[in-house]
Coordinates of C-alpha atoms in Angstrom, one line a residue:
Chain A
V1 CA 4.9 -14.4 -17.8
R2 CA 2.6 -16.5 -20.0
P3 CA -0.5 -14.3 -19.3
Q4 CA -3.7 -15.9 -20.4
L5 CA -6.2 -13.1 -20.6
A6 CA -5.6 -9.9 -22.6
A7 CA -8.1 -8.1 -20.3
N8 CA -5.6 -8.7 -17.5
I9 CA -2.8 -7.2 -19.6
G10 CA -5.0 -4.1 -20.2
A11 CA -5.8 -3.8 -16.5
T12 CA -2.1 -4.2 -15.7
A13 CA -1.3 -1.3 -18.1
R14 CA -3.9 0.8 -16.2
A15 CA -2.4 0.0 -12.8
M16 CA 1.1 0.8 -14.1
A17 CA -0.1 4.2 -15.5
N18 CA -1.6 5.0 -12.1
C19 CA 1.8 4.6 -10.6
G20 CA 4.1 6.1 -13.2
L21 CA 5.5 2.9 -14.6
I22 CA 5.9 2.4 -18.4
D23 CA 8.0 -0.6 -19.3
L24 CA 5.7 -3.6 -19.7
R25 CA 7.4 -6.9 -20.9
L26 CA 5.3 -9.9 -21.9
V27 CA 6.7 -13.4 -21.9
A28 CA 4.8 -15.6 -24.4
P29 CA 1.3 -14.2 -23.9
R30 CA -1.2 -17.0 -24.6
D31 CA -3.3 -15.2 -27.2
G32 CA -0.5 -13.4 -29.0
W33 CA 0.4 -9.7 -29.0
P34 CA -0.7 -7.0 -29.9
N35 CA -4.3 -7.9 -28.8
D36 CA -7.2 -5.5 -29.0
A37 CA -8.9 -7.3 -26.2
A38 CA -6.5 -5.6 -23.8
L39 CA -7.8 -2.1 -24.7
P40 CA -11.1 -1.7 -22.7
M41 CA -9.4 -2.6 -19.4
A42 CA -6.5 -0.3 -20.1
S43 CA -8.9 2.6 -19.7
G44 CA -6.8 4.9 -21.8
A45 CA -3.3 3.7 -20.7
T46 CA -2.7 2.7 -24.3
W47 CA 0.9 4.1 -24.5
I48 CA 2.0 1.3 -22.2
L49 CA 0.3 -1.4 -24.4
D50 CA 1.9 0.2 -27.5
Q51 CA 5.4 0.1 -26.0
A52 CA 5.0 -3.4 -24.5
R53 CA 7.7 -5.8 -25.7
V54 CA 7.2 -9.6 -26.2
F55 CA 9.9 -12.1 -25.2
P56 CA 10.0 -15.9 -25.8
T57 CA 11.3 -16.7 -22.3
L58 CA 11.6 -15.1 -18.9
R59 CA 15.4 -15.2 -19.1
A60 CA 15.3 -13.2 -22.3
A61 CA 12.9 -10.7 -20.8
I62 CA 15.1 -10.0 -17.7
A63 CA 18.5 -10.3 -19.3
D64 CA 19.3 -6.5 -19.0
L65 CA 18.0 -6.2 -15.4
D66 CA 20.1 -6.3 -12.2
H67 CA 17.4 -7.3 -9.7
T68 CA 14.2 -9.2 -10.3
W69 CA 11.4 -9.9 -7.8
A70 CA 9.3 -13.0 -8.4
T71 CA 5.8 -12.6 -7.1
S72 CA 4.4 -15.9 -5.8
A73 CA 1.9 -16.7 -3.1
R74 CA 2.8 -20.4 -3.1
P75 CA 5.5 -21.5 -0.8
R76 CA 8.3 -23.4 -2.5
D77 CA 11.2 -25.4 -1.4
I78 CA 13.7 -22.7 -2.3
V79 CA 15.8 -20.6 0.1
K80 CA 15.6 -17.1 -1.2
R81 CA 15.5 -13.6 0.1
I82 CA 11.8 -12.5 0.3
A83 CA 10.3 -9.1 0.8
T84 CA 6.8 -7.7 1.4
A85 CA 5.5 -5.5 -1.4
R86 CA 6.5 -2.5 0.7
G87 CA 9.9 -3.9 1.6
A88 CA 10.6 -4.7 -2.1
A89 CA 9.5 -1.2 -3.2
A90 CA 12.0 0.4 -0.7
A91 CA 14.7 -2.0 -2.0
M92 CA 13.9 -1.2 -5.6
R93 CA 14.1 2.6 -5.0
C94 CA 17.5 2.0 -3.3
A95 CA 18.7 -0.1 -6.2
V96 CA 17.5 2.4 -8.8
A97 CA 19.1 5.3 -7.0
G98 CA 22.3 3.3 -7.2
G99 CA 22.0 3.0 -10.9
A100 CA 20.6 -0.6 -11.1
R101 CA 17.7 -1.7 -13.3
V102 CA 14.9 -3.6 -11.6
G103 CA 11.8 -5.6 -12.5
V104 CA 8.9 -7.4 -10.9
V105 CA 7.9 -10.7 -12.4
F106 CA 4.2 -11.9 -12.3
G107 CA 3.1 -15.4 -13.3
P108 CA 0.1 -16.8 -15.3
E109 CA -3.4 -16.3 -13.8
R110 CA -4.1 -19.9 -13.0
T111 CA -0.8 -21.4 -11.9
G112 CA 1.6 -18.5 -11.1
L113 CA 5.3 -18.7 -11.9
D114 CA 6.8 -22.2 -12.2
T115 CA 9.7 -23.1 -10.0
D116 CA 12.4 -22.6 -12.6
E117 CA 11.0 -19.1 -13.2
V118 CA 11.1 -18.3 -9.5
V119 CA 14.7 -19.6 -9.3
A120 CA 15.7 -17.4 -12.2
C121 CA 14.8 -14.2 -10.3
T122 CA 17.1 -12.7 -7.7
E123 CA 14.4 -12.3 -4.9
L124 CA 10.9 -13.2 -3.9
L125 CA 8.0 -10.8 -3.3
E126 CA 4.9 -11.7 -1.3
I127 CA 2.0 -9.4 -0.6
P128 CA 0.8 -9.7 3.0
L129 CA -2.9 -10.5 2.9
D130 CA -5.4 -12.3 5.1
P131 CA -4.2 -15.9 5.1
A132 CA -7.8 -17.0 5.0
F133 CA -8.4 -15.4 1.6
R134 CA -5.3 -14.7 -0.5
S135 CA -6.9 -15.0 -3.9
L136 CA -5.8 -12.0 -5.9
N137 CA -6.4 -11.3 -9.5
L138 CA -3.2 -10.8 -11.6
A139 CA -3.9 -7.1 -12.3
Q140 CA -4.7 -6.5 -8.7
A141 CA -1.4 -7.9 -7.7
V142 CA 0.3 -5.6 -10.2
L143 CA -1.7 -2.7 -8.8
L144 CA -0.6 -3.4 -5.2
V145 CA 3.1 -3.7 -6.1
A146 CA 3.0 -0.7 -8.4
Y147 CA 1.2 1.3 -5.7
E148 CA 3.9 0.5 -3.2
W149 CA 6.6 1.5 -5.8
F150 CA 4.8 4.9 -6.2
Q151 CA 4.2 5.4 -2.4
A152 CA 7.9 4.8 -1.7
A153 CA 8.8 8.1 -3.4
D154 CA 5.6 10.0 -2.8
E155 CA 5.8 12.9 -0.4
T156 CA 2.1 13.7 0.2
P157 CA 1.7 14.4 3.9
A158 CA 0.0 11.5 5.6
Q159 CA -2.6 13.8 7.2
R160 CA -3.2 17.5 6.7
L161 CA -6.0 20.1 6.4
K162 CA -7.1 20.5 2.8
E163 CA -7.6 24.2 2.4
F164 CA -8.2 24.8 -1.3
G165 CA -6.3 28.0 -1.1
R166 CA -8.2 29.3 1.9
G167 CA -6.1 30.4 4.9
R168 CA -6.4 29.1 8.4
A169 CA -7.5 31.8 10.8
S170 CA -4.7 33.3 12.8
M171 CA -4.7 32.6 16.6
A172 CA -5.5 36.3 17.1
Q173 CA -8.6 36.1 14.9
V174 CA -9.7 33.0 16.8
H175 CA -9.1 34.6 20.2
D176 CA -11.0 37.7 19.1
F177 CA -13.9 35.5 18.1
L178 CA -13.7 33.6 21.4
D179 CA -13.9 36.9 23.3
H180 CA -16.9 38.0 21.2
F181 CA -18.5 34.6 21.9
E182 CA -18.0 34.8 25.6
A183 CA -19.3 38.3 25.8
Q184 CA -22.4 37.3 23.9
L185 CA -22.9 34.3 26.2
V186 CA -22.5 36.6 29.3
D187 CA -25.0 39.0 27.7
A188 CA -27.4 36.1 27.1
G189 CA -27.2 34.9 30.7
F190 CA -25.7 31.5 29.6
L191 CA -22.6 31.9 31.9
R192 CA -24.4 33.2 35.0
N193 CA -23.1 30.4 37.2
E194 CA -19.7 31.8 38.1
Q195 CA -18.5 28.4 39.4
L196 CA -19.2 26.6 36.1
R197 CA -18.2 29.5 33.8
P198 CA -14.4 28.8 33.5
T199 CA -15.0 25.1 32.6
M200 CA -17.7 26.0 30.1
V201 CA -15.4 28.6 28.4
Q202 CA -12.6 26.0 28.3
H203 CA -14.8 23.4 26.6
L204 CA -16.1 25.8 24.1
T205 CA -12.6 27.2 23.3
T206 CA -11.3 23.6 22.9
F207 CA -14.2 22.8 20.6
V208 CA -13.6 25.8 18.4
L209 CA -9.9 25.2 18.2
R210 CA -10.4 21.5 17.4
A211 CA -12.3 22.5 14.3
E212 CA -9.3 24.4 13.0
P213 CA -11.3 27.4 11.7
T214 CA -10.5 29.2 8.6
D215 CA -10.7 33.0 8.4
Q216 CA -13.9 32.6 6.5
D217 CA -15.3 30.4 9.3
I218 CA -14.4 33.1 11.8
R219 CA -16.2 35.8 9.8
T220 CA -19.2 33.6 9.4
L221 CA -19.3 32.8 13.2
H222 CA -19.1 36.5 14.1
G223 CA -22.1 37.0 11.9
V224 CA -23.9 34.1 13.4
L225 CA -23.3 35.5 16.9
T226 CA -24.5 38.9 16.0
A227 CA -27.6 37.5 14.2
L228 CA -28.5 35.3 17.2
S229 CA -28.0 38.0 19.8
G230 CA -29.9 40.5 17.6
R231 CA -32.9 38.2 17.4
R232 CA -32.7 37.5 21.2
R233 CA -32.6 41.2 21.9
H234 CA -35.5 41.8 19.6
Q235 CA -37.5 39.1 21.4
L236 CA -36.5 39.6 25.0
G237 CA -35.2 43.2 25.0
P238 CA -35.1 44.6 28.5
R239 CA -34.9 41.3 30.3
S240 CA -31.6 40.3 28.7
E241 CA -30.2 43.7 29.4
E242 CA -31.0 43.3 33.0
E243 CA -29.3 39.9 33.2
S244 CA -26.1 41.1 31.7
S245 CA -25.8 44.0 34.0
Chain B
V1 CA -22.8 4.9 -2.2
R2 CA -25.1 4.4 -5.3
P3 CA -22.9 1.8 -7.0
Q4 CA -23.9 1.2 -10.6
L5 CA -22.3 -2.1 -11.4
A6 CA -22.9 -5.3 -9.4
A7 CA -19.6 -6.6 -10.7
N8 CA -17.9 -3.8 -8.8
I9 CA -19.7 -4.8 -5.6
G10 CA -18.4 -8.4 -6.1
A11 CA -14.9 -7.2 -6.7
T12 CA -15.2 -5.0 -3.6
A13 CA -16.2 -8.0 -1.5
R14 CA -13.1 -9.9 -2.8
A15 CA -10.8 -7.0 -2.0
M16 CA -12.3 -6.8 1.5
A17 CA -11.9 -10.5 2.1
N18 CA -8.2 -10.2 1.0
C19 CA -7.7 -7.7 3.8
G20 CA -9.9 -9.2 6.7
L21 CA -12.8 -6.8 6.3
I22 CA -16.4 -8.0 6.6
D23 CA -18.9 -5.2 7.0
L24 CA -20.1 -4.0 3.6
R25 CA -22.9 -1.4 3.5
L26 CA -24.6 -0.4 0.2
V27 CA -26.4 2.9 -0.2
A28 CA -29.1 2.7 -2.8
P29 CA -27.4 0.3 -5.3
R30 CA -28.7 1.2 -8.8
D31 CA -29.6 -2.4 -9.8
G32 CA -31.0 -3.4 -6.4
W33 CA -29.8 -5.9 -3.9
P34 CA -29.1 -8.9 -3.6
N35 CA -27.8 -9.2 -7.2
D36 CA -26.3 -12.4 -8.6
A37 CA -24.3 -10.4 -11.1
A38 CA -22.0 -9.6 -8.1
L39 CA -21.0 -13.3 -7.6
P40 CA -18.4 -14.0 -10.3
M41 CA -16.2 -11.0 -9.4
A42 CA -16.4 -11.9 -5.7
S43 CA -14.3 -15.0 -6.4
G44 CA -15.7 -16.9 -3.4
A45 CA -16.0 -14.0 -0.9
T46 CA -19.7 -14.6 -0.8
W47 CA -20.1 -14.3 3.0
I48 CA -19.4 -10.6 2.6
L49 CA -22.1 -10.3 -0.1
D50 CA -24.5 -12.3 2.1
Q51 CA -24.0 -10.1 5.1
A52 CA -24.1 -6.8 3.1
R53 CA -26.8 -4.3 4.3
V54 CA -28.6 -1.8 2.2
F55 CA -29.4 1.7 3.3
P56 CA -31.5 4.4 1.6
T57 CA -29.1 7.2 2.4
L58 CA -25.5 7.7 3.4
R59 CA -26.5 9.3 6.7
A60 CA -28.5 6.2 7.6
A61 CA -25.5 4.0 6.6
I62 CA -23.0 5.7 8.8
A63 CA -25.3 6.7 11.7
D64 CA -23.6 4.3 14.1
L65 CA -20.0 5.2 13.2
D66 CA -17.6 7.6 14.9
H67 CA -15.3 8.4 12.0
T68 CA -15.9 8.2 8.3
W69 CA -13.4 8.8 5.5
A70 CA -14.9 10.1 2.2
T71 CA -12.8 8.9 -0.8
S72 CA -12.7 11.5 -3.5
A73 CA -10.2 12.4 -6.2
R74 CA -11.9 15.6 -7.2
P75 CA -10.9 18.7 -5.3
R76 CA -13.9 20.5 -3.6
D77 CA -14.3 23.9 -2.0
I78 CA -14.5 22.3 1.4
V79 CA -11.9 22.7 4.2
K80 CA -11.6 19.3 5.7
R81 CA -8.9 17.1 7.2
I82 CA -7.5 14.9 4.5
A83 CA -5.3 11.8 4.7
T84 CA -3.5 9.5 2.3
A85 CA -4.7 5.9 2.3
R86 CA -1.7 5.0 4.5
G87 CA -2.3 8.0 6.9
A88 CA -6.0 7.2 7.1
A89 CA -5.3 3.5 7.8
A90 CA -3.0 4.4 10.7
A91 CA -5.7 6.8 12.0
M92 CA -8.3 4.1 11.7
R93 CA -6.2 1.6 13.6
C94 CA -5.7 4.2 16.4
A95 CA -9.4 5.0 16.5
V96 CA -10.5 1.4 16.6
A97 CA -7.9 0.7 19.3
G98 CA -9.6 3.5 21.3
G99 CA -13.0 1.8 20.9
A100 CA -14.3 3.9 18.0
R101 CA -16.2 2.6 14.9
V102 CA -14.9 3.7 11.6
G103 CA -15.9 3.5 7.9
V104 CA -14.6 4.4 4.5
V105 CA -17.1 5.8 2.0
F106 CA -16.8 5.3 -1.8
G107 CA -18.9 7.0 -4.4
P108 CA -20.6 5.9 -7.6
E109 CA -18.3 4.8 -10.5
R110 CA -19.0 7.6 -12.8
T111 CA -19.3 10.7 -10.6
G112 CA -17.9 9.9 -7.2
L113 CA -19.5 11.2 -4.0
D114 CA -21.5 14.4 -4.3
T115 CA -20.6 17.3 -2.2
D116 CA -23.3 16.8 0.5
E117 CA -22.1 13.2 0.9
V118 CA -18.5 14.4 1.3
V119 CA -19.6 17.0 3.8
A120 CA -21.5 14.3 5.8
C121 CA -18.2 12.4 6.5
T122 CA -15.7 13.4 9.1
E123 CA -12.6 13.3 6.9
L124 CA -11.3 13.0 3.4
L125 CA -9.1 10.2 2.0
E126 CA -7.1 10.6 -1.2
I127 CA -4.9 7.9 -2.7
P128 CA -1.6 9.3 -3.9
L129 CA -1.2 8.3 -7.6
D130 CA 0.5 9.7 -10.7
P131 CA -1.3 13.0 -11.3
A132 CA -1.1 12.3 -15.0
F133 CA -3.3 9.2 -14.8
R134 CA -5.5 9.0 -11.7
S135 CA -8.3 6.9 -13.2
L136 CA -9.0 4.1 -10.7
N137 CA -11.8 1.6 -10.8
L138 CA -14.1 1.6 -7.8
A139 CA -13.0 -1.9 -6.6
Q140 CA -9.3 -1.0 -7.2
A141 CA -9.8 2.0 -4.9
V142 CA -11.4 -0.3 -2.3
L143 CA -8.5 -2.7 -2.7
L144 CA -5.9 -0.1 -2.1
V145 CA -7.6 1.3 1.0
A146 CA -8.3 -2.2 2.4
Y147 CA -4.7 -3.2 1.7
E148 CA -3.4 -0.2 3.7
W149 CA -5.8 -1.1 6.5
F150 CA -4.4 -4.7 6.6
Q151 CA -0.7 -3.5 6.3
A152 CA -1.2 -1.1 9.2
A153 CA -1.4 -4.1 11.6
D154 CA 0.6 -6.7 9.6
E155 CA 3.9 -7.7 11.2
T156 CA 5.5 -9.6 8.2
P157 CA 9.2 -8.6 8.2
A158 CA 9.8 -6.2 5.3
Q159 CA 12.8 -8.3 4.1
R160 CA 14.0 -11.7 5.3
L161 CA 15.4 -15.0 4.1
K162 CA 12.6 -17.5 3.3
E163 CA 13.9 -20.7 4.6
F164 CA 11.0 -23.1 4.5
G165 CA 12.1 -24.8 7.7
R166 CA 15.7 -25.2 6.7
G167 CA 18.3 -23.7 8.9
R168 CA 21.0 -21.2 7.9
A169 CA 24.4 -22.7 8.2
S170 CA 26.2 -21.7 11.4
M171 CA 29.3 -19.4 11.0
A172 CA 31.4 -22.4 12.1
Q173 CA 30.0 -24.5 9.2
V174 CA 30.7 -21.7 6.7
H175 CA 34.2 -21.2 8.0
D176 CA 35.0 -24.9 7.8
F177 CA 33.8 -24.9 4.2
L178 CA 35.9 -21.9 3.4
D179 CA 38.9 -23.6 4.9
H180 CA 38.2 -26.7 2.7
F181 CA 37.6 -24.4 -0.3
E182 CA 40.9 -22.6 0.2
A183 CA 42.9 -25.8 0.7
Q184 CA 41.5 -27.3 -2.5
L185 CA 42.3 -24.1 -4.4
V186 CA 45.9 -24.2 -3.1
D187 CA 46.0 -27.9 -4.0
A188 CA 44.8 -27.0 -7.6
G189 CA 47.4 -24.2 -8.0
F190 CA 44.8 -21.5 -8.2
L191 CA 46.3 -19.5 -5.4
R192 CA 50.0 -19.8 -6.4
N193 CA 50.4 -16.0 -6.6
E194 CA 51.1 -15.2 -3.0
Q195 CA 50.6 -11.5 -3.5
L196 CA 47.1 -11.9 -4.9
R197 CA 46.1 -14.7 -2.6
P198 CA 44.7 -12.7 0.4
T199 CA 42.6 -10.6 -1.9
M200 CA 41.3 -13.6 -3.8
V201 CA 40.4 -15.4 -0.6
Q202 CA 38.6 -12.3 0.7
H203 CA 36.5 -11.9 -2.4
L204 CA 35.5 -15.6 -2.4
T205 CA 34.7 -15.5 1.3
T206 CA 32.6 -12.4 0.8
F207 CA 30.8 -14.0 -2.1
V208 CA 29.9 -17.1 -0.1
L209 CA 28.7 -15.1 2.9
R210 CA 26.6 -12.8 0.7
A211 CA 24.7 -15.9 -0.5
E212 CA 23.7 -16.7 3.2
P213 CA 24.2 -20.4 2.8
T214 CA 22.0 -23.0 4.4
D215 CA 23.4 -26.1 6.1
Q216 CA 22.2 -28.1 3.0
D217 CA 24.1 -25.6 0.7
I218 CA 27.3 -26.2 2.8
R219 CA 27.0 -30.0 2.5
T220 CA 26.4 -29.7 -1.2
L221 CA 29.4 -27.4 -1.7
H222 CA 31.7 -29.8 0.2
G223 CA 30.5 -32.5 -2.2
V224 CA 31.1 -30.2 -5.2
L225 CA 34.7 -29.4 -4.0
T226 CA 35.5 -33.1 -3.5
A227 CA 34.0 -34.1 -6.8
L228 CA 35.8 -31.4 -8.8
S229 CA 39.2 -32.1 -7.1
G230 CA 38.7 -35.9 -7.5
R231 CA 38.2 -35.4 -11.2
R232 CA 41.2 -33.1 -11.4
R233 CA 43.4 -35.6 -9.6
H234 CA 42.1 -38.3 -11.9
Q235 CA 43.0 -36.2 -15.0
L236 CA 46.2 -34.6 -13.9
G237 CA 47.4 -36.8 -11.1
P238 CA 51.1 -36.2 -10.3
R239 CA 51.2 -32.7 -11.8
S240 CA 48.7 -31.3 -9.3
E241 CA 50.5 -33.1 -6.4
E242 CA 53.8 -31.3 -7.4
E243 CA 52.1 -27.9 -7.6
S244 CA 50.6 -28.1 -4.2
S245 CA 53.9 -29.1 -2.5

């Protein structure tokens, strides 16, 4: 609503494109529309700028919508349902799944939405930020709301092992390696203290499992063991044979 | 790591301030540091720029940290634990609660982190965005990660009624008003169809409750009813008396 800087309209288009949104509506942009000054900040999201529609008033812009969230950091003397960006995104997804049309309304850079504009929307949206420093650029506010909209339907696992097509080693492969590892350590005399040996083996086993080895890792580690013990045998020869017997 | 534009360092400071973060570390910024070109985009978050520390290498910058998330949109041939911004934020909060020190590592604008830099970090972080348009400015990436860090500990209710110190009307106040409303509608002849009357009253009751009236709303609505029925009596006088009897 009444955006002042075309650069912010461009950055808004970019943030929308990041999050799969396409329907940009401009209410009385200060410097007119279309405006080439929006292009650099759009960073290629030009289809959103090309399809953007201009309206004279907020009421005209939202006439066909069922729910509208007014974004506003300033408290107002209006009793209205308010949601966080995340809460609003969940509500929007529910509404859209039920066949409703929804929109989020952002105010001018300097002043934000005026009270009549906030009143015209069905709900409020406020982005939780550090109360000591809430200053947020218009396009940054759009990005955070659009991001929450996208996350609300995104199914990327919160945490996983990125394998790039490589397989995790099977437990059998890992256990075979651990047996090889222990045998080499016995051979090298590293486990000669029988009292400490079980604990030492437990710690090394835990370390290896925590690394979640791939089958390539296991092959490499077998090679490392063989190389190290070969070098040791070459250097120490008979002595190591004695120790392991 | 190796940021090119001081403006992005400034915008990064602003995003950090929005989300309660203070420790900015710069690895070999291209144009040197300090750099006044960072100030305008910091939008007042100058204390973060003032405290920023410069390091010659990423390894030096993260030497005192326990966990480091490398942000990278480009897939690499490296098997590493990866989290979404939200998943990483939850993991960071857990780690910090356990006494660990954590950091998030962002690469240069044009190229992102190189493979050795990604390898030097303990985990990967990838922000889920529309695969068709993933282009994200450096400071926007910082904003989204910092935002998730802040949200992970924020307790703002996802949805609520923003009351600005005004109380919701009690159920008794609402029911008193509904009784007044129904009496006035009977008086006005609006409920003369006895078959439809229960349904009509149910719908009006539901409408009023859905609006979650404040005590001020209820006082205003009593006044509205009285004003409207006063005007009607003035206009219609005896006729309305007859209908209600």
